[in-house]
mmCIF file of C-alpha atoms in Angstrom:
data_model
loop_
_atom_site.group_PDB
_atom_site.id
_atom_site.type_symbol
_atom_site.label_atom_id
_atom_site.label_comp_id
_atom_site.label_asym_id
_atom_site.label_seq_id
_atom_site.Cartn_x
_atom_site.Cartn_y
_atom_site.Cartn_z
ATOM 1 C CA MET A 1 -27.554 48.293 -48.081
ATOM 2 C CA GLY A 2 -25.458 45.369 -49.230
ATOM 3 C CA ILE A 3 -22.851 43.289 -46.658
ATOM 4 C CA PRO A 4 -19.361 44.171 -47.357
ATOM 5 C CA GLN A 5 -17.113 41.354 -48.863
ATOM 6 C CA SER A 6 -14.649 41.065 -46.205
ATOM 7 C CA LYS A 7 -18.003 39.835 -43.931
ATOM 8 C CA MET A 8 -19.047 38.139 -46.411
ATOM 9 C CA GLU A 9 -15.511 36.211 -46.787
ATOM 10 C CA GLU A 10 -15.064 35.839 -42.823
ATOM 11 C CA THR A 11 -18.757 34.372 -42.800
ATOM 12 C CA SER A 12 -17.731 31.798 -45.448
ATOM 13 C CA THR A 13 -14.951 31.127 -43.383
ATOM 14 C CA SER A 14 -16.395 30.246 -40.681
ATOM 15 C CA LYS A 15 -18.486 27.766 -42.490
ATOM 16 C CA LYS A 16 -16.143 26.261 -43.738
ATOM 17 C CA PHE A 17 -14.094 25.772 -39.938
ATOM 18 C CA THR A 18 -17.535 24.931 -38.632
ATOM 19 C CA THR A 19 -18.406 22.282 -41.590
ATOM 20 C CA SER A 20 -15.096 20.828 -41.211
ATOM 21 C CA SER A 21 -15.186 20.694 -37.089
ATOM 22 C CA GLN A 22 -18.195 18.499 -38.204
ATOM 23 C CA LYS A 23 -16.682 16.020 -40.423
ATOM 24 C CA ARG A 24 -13.761 15.219 -37.904
ATOM 25 C CA ARG A 25 -15.777 14.777 -35.463
ATOM 26 C CA ARG A 26 -18.212 12.383 -37.656
ATOM 27 C CA LYS A 27 -14.673 10.859 -38.451
ATOM 28 C CA ILE A 28 -13.602 9.601 -35.305
ATOM 29 C CA ASN A 29 -12.160 6.482 -35.220
ATOM 30 C CA TRP A 30 -13.246 3.789 -32.909
ATOM 31 C CA LEU A 31 -11.365 0.720 -33.543
ATOM 32 C CA PRO A 32 -8.602 1.471 -30.918
ATOM 33 C CA TYR A 33 -11.666 1.649 -28.212
ATOM 34 C CA GLN A 34 -13.507 -1.932 -29.551
ATOM 35 C CA PHE A 35 -9.660 -3.153 -28.637
ATOM 36 C CA LEU A 36 -9.767 -1.634 -25.512
ATOM 37 C CA LEU A 37 -13.528 -2.812 -24.414
ATOM 38 C CA PRO A 38 -12.372 -5.921 -23.366
ATOM 39 C CA THR A 39 -10.245 -5.179 -21.093
ATOM 40 C CA ILE A 40 -11.735 -2.460 -19.760
ATOM 41 C CA LEU A 41 -15.169 -5.055 -19.093
ATOM 42 C CA LEU A 42 -12.761 -7.630 -17.556
ATOM 43 C CA LEU A 43 -11.123 -4.918 -15.151
ATOM 44 C CA MET A 44 -14.501 -3.765 -14.093
ATOM 45 C CA LEU A 45 -15.395 -7.446 -13.150
ATOM 46 C CA ILE A 46 -12.232 -7.872 -11.100
ATOM 47 C CA ASN A 47 -12.809 -5.001 -9.361
ATOM 48 C CA PHE A 48 -16.517 -4.001 -9.455
ATOM 49 C CA TYR A 49 -17.954 -7.061 -8.849
ATOM 50 C CA PRO A 50 -16.596 -8.228 -5.910
ATOM 51 C CA PHE A 51 -16.814 -4.864 -3.935
ATOM 52 C CA LEU A 52 -20.675 -4.801 -5.519
ATOM 53 C CA THR A 53 -20.986 -8.105 -3.888
ATOM 54 C CA GLY A 54 -18.737 -7.079 -0.177
ATOM 55 C CA LEU A 55 -21.067 -4.163 -0.338
ATOM 56 C CA PHE A 56 -23.872 -6.428 -0.972
ATOM 57 C CA TYR A 57 -23.352 -8.892 1.708
ATOM 58 C CA SER A 58 -23.302 -6.007 4.135
ATOM 59 C CA ILE A 59 -26.442 -5.376 4.650
ATOM 60 C CA ARG A 60 -27.317 -8.477 4.951
ATOM 61 C CA GLU A 61 -27.834 -10.745 7.359
ATOM 62 C CA GLY A 62 -26.545 -14.909 7.601
ATOM 63 C CA SER A 63 -24.151 -16.836 6.214
ATOM 64 C CA LEU A 64 -21.760 -17.598 2.962
ATOM 65 C CA ILE A 65 -24.077 -20.598 2.611
ATOM 66 C CA GLN A 66 -27.362 -19.128 4.110
ATOM 67 C CA LEU A 67 -27.752 -15.666 3.201
ATOM 68 C CA GLU A 68 -30.755 -14.098 5.027
ATOM 69 C CA ASP A 69 -32.689 -11.005 6.016
ATOM 70 C CA PHE A 70 -32.102 -7.231 4.766
ATOM 71 C CA VAL A 71 -30.760 -5.455 7.692
ATOM 72 C CA GLY A 72 -30.001 -1.918 6.141
ATOM 73 C CA LEU A 73 -26.735 -0.358 7.804
ATOM 74 C CA ASP A 74 -27.593 -2.457 11.295
ATOM 75 C CA ASN A 75 -24.218 -3.751 10.695
ATOM 76 C CA TYR A 76 -22.655 -1.191 10.497
ATOM 77 C CA ILE A 77 -24.108 0.517 13.464
ATOM 78 C CA LYS A 78 -23.367 -3.078 15.118
ATOM 79 C CA LEU A 79 -19.875 -2.565 14.608
ATOM 80 C CA LEU A 80 -19.105 0.777 15.272
ATOM 81 C CA GLN A 81 -20.098 -0.376 19.249
ATOM 82 C CA MET A 82 -18.352 -3.165 19.384
ATOM 83 C CA PRO A 83 -14.572 -2.915 20.689
ATOM 84 C CA GLU A 84 -13.412 -5.223 18.716
ATOM 85 C CA PHE A 85 -13.930 -3.024 15.798
ATOM 86 C CA TRP A 86 -11.566 -0.279 17.342
ATOM 87 C CA ASN A 87 -9.277 -2.594 18.645
ATOM 88 C CA ALA A 88 -8.213 -3.587 14.909
ATOM 89 C CA LEU A 89 -8.524 0.150 13.328
ATOM 90 C CA GLN A 90 -5.897 0.807 16.557
ATOM 91 C CA PHE A 91 -3.990 -1.930 15.724
ATOM 92 C CA SER A 92 -4.142 -1.431 12.107
ATOM 93 C CA PHE A 93 -2.397 2.303 11.817
ATOM 94 C CA LEU A 94 0.068 0.938 14.649
ATOM 95 C CA PHE A 95 1.371 -1.566 12.052
ATOM 96 C CA GLY A 96 0.880 0.345 9.293
ATOM 97 C CA PHE A 97 3.160 3.505 10.984
ATOM 98 C CA PHE A 98 5.661 2.088 12.054
ATOM 99 C CA GLY A 99 5.560 -0.599 9.185
ATOM 100 C CA VAL A 100 5.567 2.241 7.120
ATOM 101 C CA ALA A 101 8.194 4.357 9.238
ATOM 102 C CA GLY A 102 10.965 1.425 9.775
ATOM 103 C CA SER A 103 10.907 -0.170 6.531
ATOM 104 C CA TYR A 104 11.611 3.913 4.688
ATOM 105 C CA LEU A 105 13.771 4.418 7.113
ATOM 106 C CA ILE A 106 15.861 1.276 6.464
ATOM 107 C CA GLY A 107 15.157 0.856 2.778
ATOM 108 C CA LEU A 108 17.045 4.915 2.929
ATOM 109 C CA VAL A 109 20.035 4.352 4.936
ATOM 110 C CA LEU A 110 21.014 1.242 3.175
ATOM 111 C CA ALA A 111 20.014 2.972 -0.289
ATOM 112 C CA VAL A 112 22.177 5.978 0.471
ATOM 113 C CA LEU A 113 25.085 3.370 1.169
ATOM 114 C CA LEU A 114 24.725 1.036 -1.626
ATOM 115 C CA ASN A 115 24.757 4.090 -3.880
ATOM 116 C CA LYS A 116 28.322 5.161 -2.143
ATOM 117 C CA ASP A 117 31.282 3.418 -4.354
ATOM 118 C CA VAL A 118 31.390 0.424 -1.264
ATOM 119 C CA TRP A 119 33.455 -2.983 -1.044
ATOM 120 C CA GLY A 120 30.881 -5.894 -2.384
ATOM 121 C CA LYS A 121 28.457 -3.872 -3.525
ATOM 122 C CA GLY A 122 27.413 -6.005 -5.921
ATOM 123 C CA PHE A 123 26.638 -8.811 -3.683
ATOM 124 C CA PHE A 124 25.002 -6.866 -0.909
ATOM 125 C CA ARG A 125 22.405 -5.263 -3.576
ATOM 126 C CA VAL A 126 21.243 -9.101 -4.773
ATOM 127 C CA ALA A 127 21.866 -10.374 -0.512
ATOM 128 C CA LEU A 128 19.163 -7.678 1.175
ATOM 129 C CA LEU A 129 16.910 -8.261 -1.837
ATOM 130 C CA VAL A 130 16.400 -12.306 -0.146
ATOM 131 C CA PRO A 131 13.535 -10.744 2.521
ATOM 132 C CA TRP A 132 11.985 -9.798 -0.354
ATOM 133 C CA ILE A 133 12.238 -12.431 -2.942
ATOM 134 C CA ILE A 134 11.304 -15.295 -0.465
ATOM 135 C CA PRO A 135 7.678 -15.984 0.146
ATOM 136 C CA SER A 136 6.094 -14.831 2.334
ATOM 137 C CA VAL A 137 4.764 -18.296 3.604
ATOM 138 C CA VAL A 138 8.248 -19.150 3.294
ATOM 139 C CA SER A 139 9.365 -16.534 5.874
ATOM 140 C CA ILE A 140 6.683 -16.148 8.320
ATOM 141 C CA VAL A 141 6.616 -19.831 8.736
ATOM 142 C CA GLY A 142 10.550 -19.974 9.370
ATOM 143 C CA TRP A 143 10.373 -16.863 11.280
ATOM 144 C CA ARG A 144 8.107 -18.739 13.141
ATOM 145 C CA TRP A 145 10.348 -21.239 14.271
ATOM 146 C CA MET A 146 12.896 -19.030 15.250
ATOM 147 C CA ILE A 147 10.805 -17.310 17.810
ATOM 148 C CA GLY A 148 7.255 -18.942 18.613
ATOM 149 C CA ASP A 149 8.986 -20.841 21.627
ATOM 150 C CA GLN A 150 11.634 -21.255 24.020
ATOM 151 C CA HIS A 151 13.503 -24.120 21.925
ATOM 152 C CA GLY A 152 13.652 -21.765 19.042
ATOM 153 C CA LEU A 153 16.861 -20.587 17.696
ATOM 154 C CA VAL A 154 16.566 -16.920 18.729
ATOM 155 C CA ASN A 155 15.948 -17.920 22.598
ATOM 156 C CA GLN A 156 18.992 -20.194 22.513
ATOM 157 C CA LEU A 157 21.581 -17.598 21.591
ATOM 158 C CA VAL A 158 19.310 -15.197 24.293
ATOM 159 C CA GLY A 159 20.250 -18.099 26.494
ATOM 160 C CA PHE A 160 23.611 -18.813 25.553
ATOM 161 C CA LEU A 161 24.102 -14.932 26.849
ATOM 162 C CA GLY A 162 22.799 -15.714 30.127
ATOM 163 C CA MET A 163 19.713 -14.456 29.982
ATOM 164 C CA ASP A 164 16.267 -16.641 30.314
ATOM 165 C CA PRO A 165 13.835 -17.451 27.159
ATOM 166 C CA ILE A 166 11.900 -14.743 25.738
ATOM 167 C CA ASN A 167 7.705 -15.475 24.758
ATOM 168 C CA PHE A 168 7.708 -13.112 21.664
ATOM 169 C CA LEU A 169 3.905 -14.309 20.658
ATOM 170 C CA GLY A 170 2.827 -15.257 23.902
ATOM 171 C CA THR A 171 2.402 -11.691 24.612
ATOM 172 C CA GLU A 172 0.588 -9.261 24.076
ATOM 173 C CA ASN A 173 3.447 -6.570 23.567
ATOM 174 C CA GLY A 174 6.007 -9.488 22.800
ATOM 175 C CA ALA A 175 3.372 -10.421 19.675
ATOM 176 C CA ILE A 176 3.051 -6.607 18.555
ATOM 177 C CA PHE A 177 6.653 -5.950 18.250
ATOM 178 C CA SER A 178 7.632 -9.217 16.608
ATOM 179 C CA VAL A 179 4.536 -8.451 14.609
ATOM 180 C CA ILE A 180 5.710 -4.904 13.310
ATOM 181 C CA LEU A 181 9.091 -6.106 13.382
ATOM 182 C CA ILE A 182 8.754 -8.881 10.310
ATOM 183 C CA LYS A 183 6.715 -6.541 8.479
ATOM 184 C CA ILE A 184 9.356 -4.700 8.392
ATOM 185 C CA TRP A 185 12.134 -7.034 7.754
ATOM 186 C CA ARG A 186 9.799 -8.110 4.896
ATOM 187 C CA SER A 187 9.208 -4.983 3.416
ATOM 188 C CA PHE A 188 12.298 -2.651 3.498
ATOM 189 C CA PRO A 189 14.070 -4.437 0.251
ATOM 190 C CA PHE A 190 11.434 -2.566 -1.737
ATOM 191 C CA MET A 191 11.993 0.520 -0.131
ATOM 192 C CA MET A 192 15.846 0.447 -0.983
ATOM 193 C CA VAL A 193 15.529 -0.854 -4.435
ATOM 194 C CA THR A 194 12.810 2.080 -5.278
ATOM 195 C CA ILE A 195 14.721 4.806 -3.549
ATOM 196 C CA LEU A 196 18.073 3.889 -4.638
ATOM 197 C CA ALA A 197 16.987 3.818 -8.417
ATOM 198 C CA SER A 198 16.070 7.422 -8.023
ATOM 199 C CA LEU A 199 19.419 8.025 -6.422
ATOM 200 C CA GLN A 200 21.332 6.708 -8.869
ATOM 201 C CA THR A 201 19.093 9.338 -11.482
ATOM 202 C CA ILE A 202 20.705 12.494 -9.198
ATOM 203 C CA ASN A 203 23.265 14.218 -11.566
ATOM 204 C CA THR A 204 26.341 14.195 -9.283
ATOM 205 C CA ASP A 205 27.916 17.840 -10.650
ATOM 206 C CA LEU A 206 25.236 19.010 -8.449
ATOM 207 C CA TYR A 207 27.400 17.443 -5.475
ATOM 208 C CA GLU A 208 30.383 18.530 -6.720
ATOM 209 C CA ALA A 209 28.725 22.987 -6.875
ATOM 210 C CA ALA A 210 27.698 22.058 -3.631
ATOM 211 C CA LYS A 211 31.094 21.113 -2.388
ATOM 212 C CA ILE A 212 32.764 23.339 -3.773
ATOM 213 C CA ASP A 213 30.209 26.474 -2.459
ATOM 214 C CA GLY A 214 30.956 24.736 1.344
ATOM 215 C CA ALA A 215 28.371 22.533 1.852
ATOM 216 C CA ASN A 216 28.839 19.008 4.187
ATOM 217 C CA ARG A 217 27.441 15.645 3.820
ATOM 218 C CA TRP A 218 23.868 16.239 5.563
ATOM 219 C CA GLN A 219 23.566 20.028 3.833
ATOM 220 C CA SER A 220 24.032 17.861 0.750
ATOM 221 C CA PHE A 221 22.358 15.153 1.613
ATOM 222 C CA ARG A 222 19.079 17.601 3.349
ATOM 223 C CA PHE A 223 19.363 19.885 0.600
ATOM 224 C CA ILE A 224 19.919 17.956 -2.522
ATOM 225 C CA THR A 225 19.248 14.148 -2.022
ATOM 226 C CA MET A 226 15.691 14.086 0.078
ATOM 227 C CA PRO A 227 14.094 16.524 -2.398
ATOM 228 C CA SER A 228 15.327 14.505 -5.483
ATOM 229 C CA ILE A 229 13.677 11.318 -4.243
ATOM 230 C CA LYS A 230 10.781 13.063 -1.703
ATOM 231 C CA MET A 231 8.158 12.265 -5.085
ATOM 232 C CA ILE A 232 9.011 8.729 -5.367
ATOM 233 C CA SER A 233 8.876 8.523 -1.645
ATOM 234 C CA ILE A 234 5.658 9.587 -1.395
ATOM 235 C CA ILE A 235 4.201 6.703 -3.691
ATOM 236 C CA CYS A 236 6.128 4.374 -1.591
ATOM 237 C CA CYS A 237 4.718 5.371 1.390
ATOM 238 C CA ILE A 238 1.251 5.523 -0.067
ATOM 239 C CA LEU A 239 2.196 1.862 -1.488
ATOM 240 C CA MET A 240 3.281 0.432 1.957
ATOM 241 C CA THR A 241 0.539 1.850 3.614
ATOM 242 C CA ILE A 242 -2.240 -0.475 1.348
ATOM 243 C CA TRP A 243 -0.214 -3.171 1.571
ATOM 244 C CA CYS A 244 0.675 -2.755 5.388
ATOM 245 C CA PHE A 245 -3.596 -2.336 6.040
ATOM 246 C CA ASN A 246 -4.061 -5.465 3.689
ATOM 247 C CA ASP A 247 -1.842 -7.067 4.766
ATOM 248 C CA PHE A 248 -3.305 -11.168 6.411
ATOM 249 C CA ASP A 249 -0.449 -13.140 6.507
ATOM 250 C CA THR A 250 1.781 -11.460 8.091
ATOM 251 C CA ILE A 251 -0.245 -11.752 11.266
ATOM 252 C CA TRP A 252 -2.015 -14.722 10.283
ATOM 253 C CA LEU A 253 0.827 -17.077 10.155
ATOM 254 C CA LEU A 254 2.781 -15.991 12.921
ATOM 255 C CA THR A 255 0.059 -15.456 15.492
ATOM 256 C CA GLN A 256 -3.800 -15.258 13.967
ATOM 257 C CA GLY A 257 -4.449 -11.878 15.872
ATOM 258 C CA GLY A 258 -3.434 -13.285 19.340
ATOM 259 C CA PRO A 259 -3.290 -13.182 21.850
ATOM 260 C CA VAL A 260 -6.455 -11.674 23.505
ATOM 261 C CA ASN A 261 -6.640 -9.874 19.919
ATOM 262 C CA ALA A 262 -3.438 -7.844 20.081
ATOM 263 C CA THR A 263 -2.487 -8.371 16.813
ATOM 264 C CA GLU A 264 -5.882 -8.491 15.089
ATOM 265 C CA ASN A 265 -6.425 -5.574 11.833
ATOM 266 C CA LEU A 266 -8.885 -5.046 9.848
ATOM 267 C CA ILE A 267 -8.375 -7.815 7.705
ATOM 268 C CA ILE A 268 -7.505 -10.416 9.936
ATOM 269 C CA LEU A 269 -11.028 -8.884 12.522
ATOM 270 C CA ALA A 270 -13.133 -9.837 9.006
ATOM 271 C CA TYR A 271 -11.900 -13.305 7.878
ATOM 272 C CA LYS A 272 -12.907 -13.635 11.172
ATOM 273 C CA TYR A 273 -16.560 -13.013 11.075
ATOM 274 C CA THR A 274 -17.113 -14.338 7.497
ATOM 275 C CA PHE A 275 -15.163 -17.516 7.761
ATOM 276 C CA THR A 276 -14.787 -19.138 11.378
ATOM 277 C CA LYS A 277 -18.284 -17.004 13.452
ATOM 278 C CA SER A 278 -20.100 -16.854 9.680
ATOM 279 C CA ASP A 279 -21.140 -13.957 9.605
ATOM 280 C CA VAL A 280 -20.808 -12.294 6.152
ATOM 281 C CA GLY A 281 -22.735 -9.165 7.418
ATOM 282 C CA ILE A 282 -20.112 -7.783 9.579
ATOM 283 C CA GLY A 283 -17.320 -9.359 8.083
ATOM 284 C CA SER A 284 -18.418 -7.209 4.975
ATOM 285 C CA ALA A 285 -18.872 -4.355 6.820
ATOM 286 C CA VAL A 286 -15.230 -4.281 8.138
ATOM 287 C CA SER A 287 -13.898 -4.873 4.412
ATOM 288 C CA ILE A 288 -16.230 -1.770 3.690
ATOM 289 C CA PHE A 289 -14.234 0.279 6.174
ATOM 290 C CA SER A 290 -10.786 -0.574 5.661
ATOM 291 C CA LEU A 291 -11.826 -0.002 1.957
ATOM 292 C CA LEU A 292 -12.834 3.474 2.995
ATOM 293 C CA ILE A 293 -10.457 4.294 5.350
ATOM 294 C CA LEU A 294 -7.874 3.219 2.480
ATOM 295 C CA MET A 295 -9.216 5.519 0.226
ATOM 296 C CA ILE A 296 -9.134 8.585 2.410
ATOM 297 C CA LEU A 297 -5.191 7.878 3.164
ATOM 298 C CA ALA A 298 -4.838 7.340 -0.454
ATOM 299 C CA VAL A 299 -6.152 11.118 -1.437
ATOM 300 C CA ILE A 300 -4.268 12.875 1.425
ATOM 301 C CA MET A 301 -1.427 11.670 0.192
ATOM 302 C CA LEU A 302 -1.852 12.529 -3.168
ATOM 303 C CA LYS A 303 -2.981 15.942 -2.008
ATOM 304 C CA PHE A 304 0.221 16.141 -0.372
ATOM 305 C CA GLN A 305 2.002 15.021 -3.689
ATOM 306 C CA GLU A 306 0.384 17.642 -5.731
ATOM 307 C CA LYS A 307 0.296 20.222 -2.874
ATOM 308 C CA ASP A 308 4.326 19.683 -3.512
#
């Protein structure tokens, strides 16, 4: 019994398709990958080499100059038993939470105001960027001069009002408040500019339609503005959380982690153990812990974004 002609044609077509698919697979153009290869290698060198070096140091004893014995996970176990570590972890979360919340709220309010037709809008848009434009060393040292002692500018203004001088950086609560406040001052322009750019993409017809339907300003803000900027807000908060956790210059230039370690975050703790106490194992273990915490926070926020 012979094979039907339609079956033969189908088999022949299938073979032709397989052959042409194989040919296409063989004809991969490798030239773009060759151009990308140096960049990929450079990124791997920049990102993975420091990470692997830190991981290697975290399982050793000694200093950066003289590494000693392999100790396995002893540095991590020792770290979890140190009150300094838990204090730094607590302050890192406190600093991150208020830093992100404060800068976002101020940035949101200013962005909404600057999105309206107010007098001097162009001037304020530039002037409010100043805290972000000034180099961090200049702005933070300037703040330290203004609030660091009883003869500073802020305490002179306080004295002019008939009040006693305030020791902003000399007490634990005063130092925590000052460090967070200055971090918010430095960070809100980024939030403001990003949210303002997002607000300008919202179609104004939506507000007109809501107004016709009887919505007041709060309802328009809640049901039109906030959903429209929700995605960019999540991204801004992710970035700001990472920047707050990794912030070194704000705290170091103001208090160096004091007084009594009240403003010591994980990055300051890692720096002190690595460069001041010459214990690179503990310092590297703190850095690896910080990395893990940041990765967990980033994954949680990205999951929240995907769910949205």
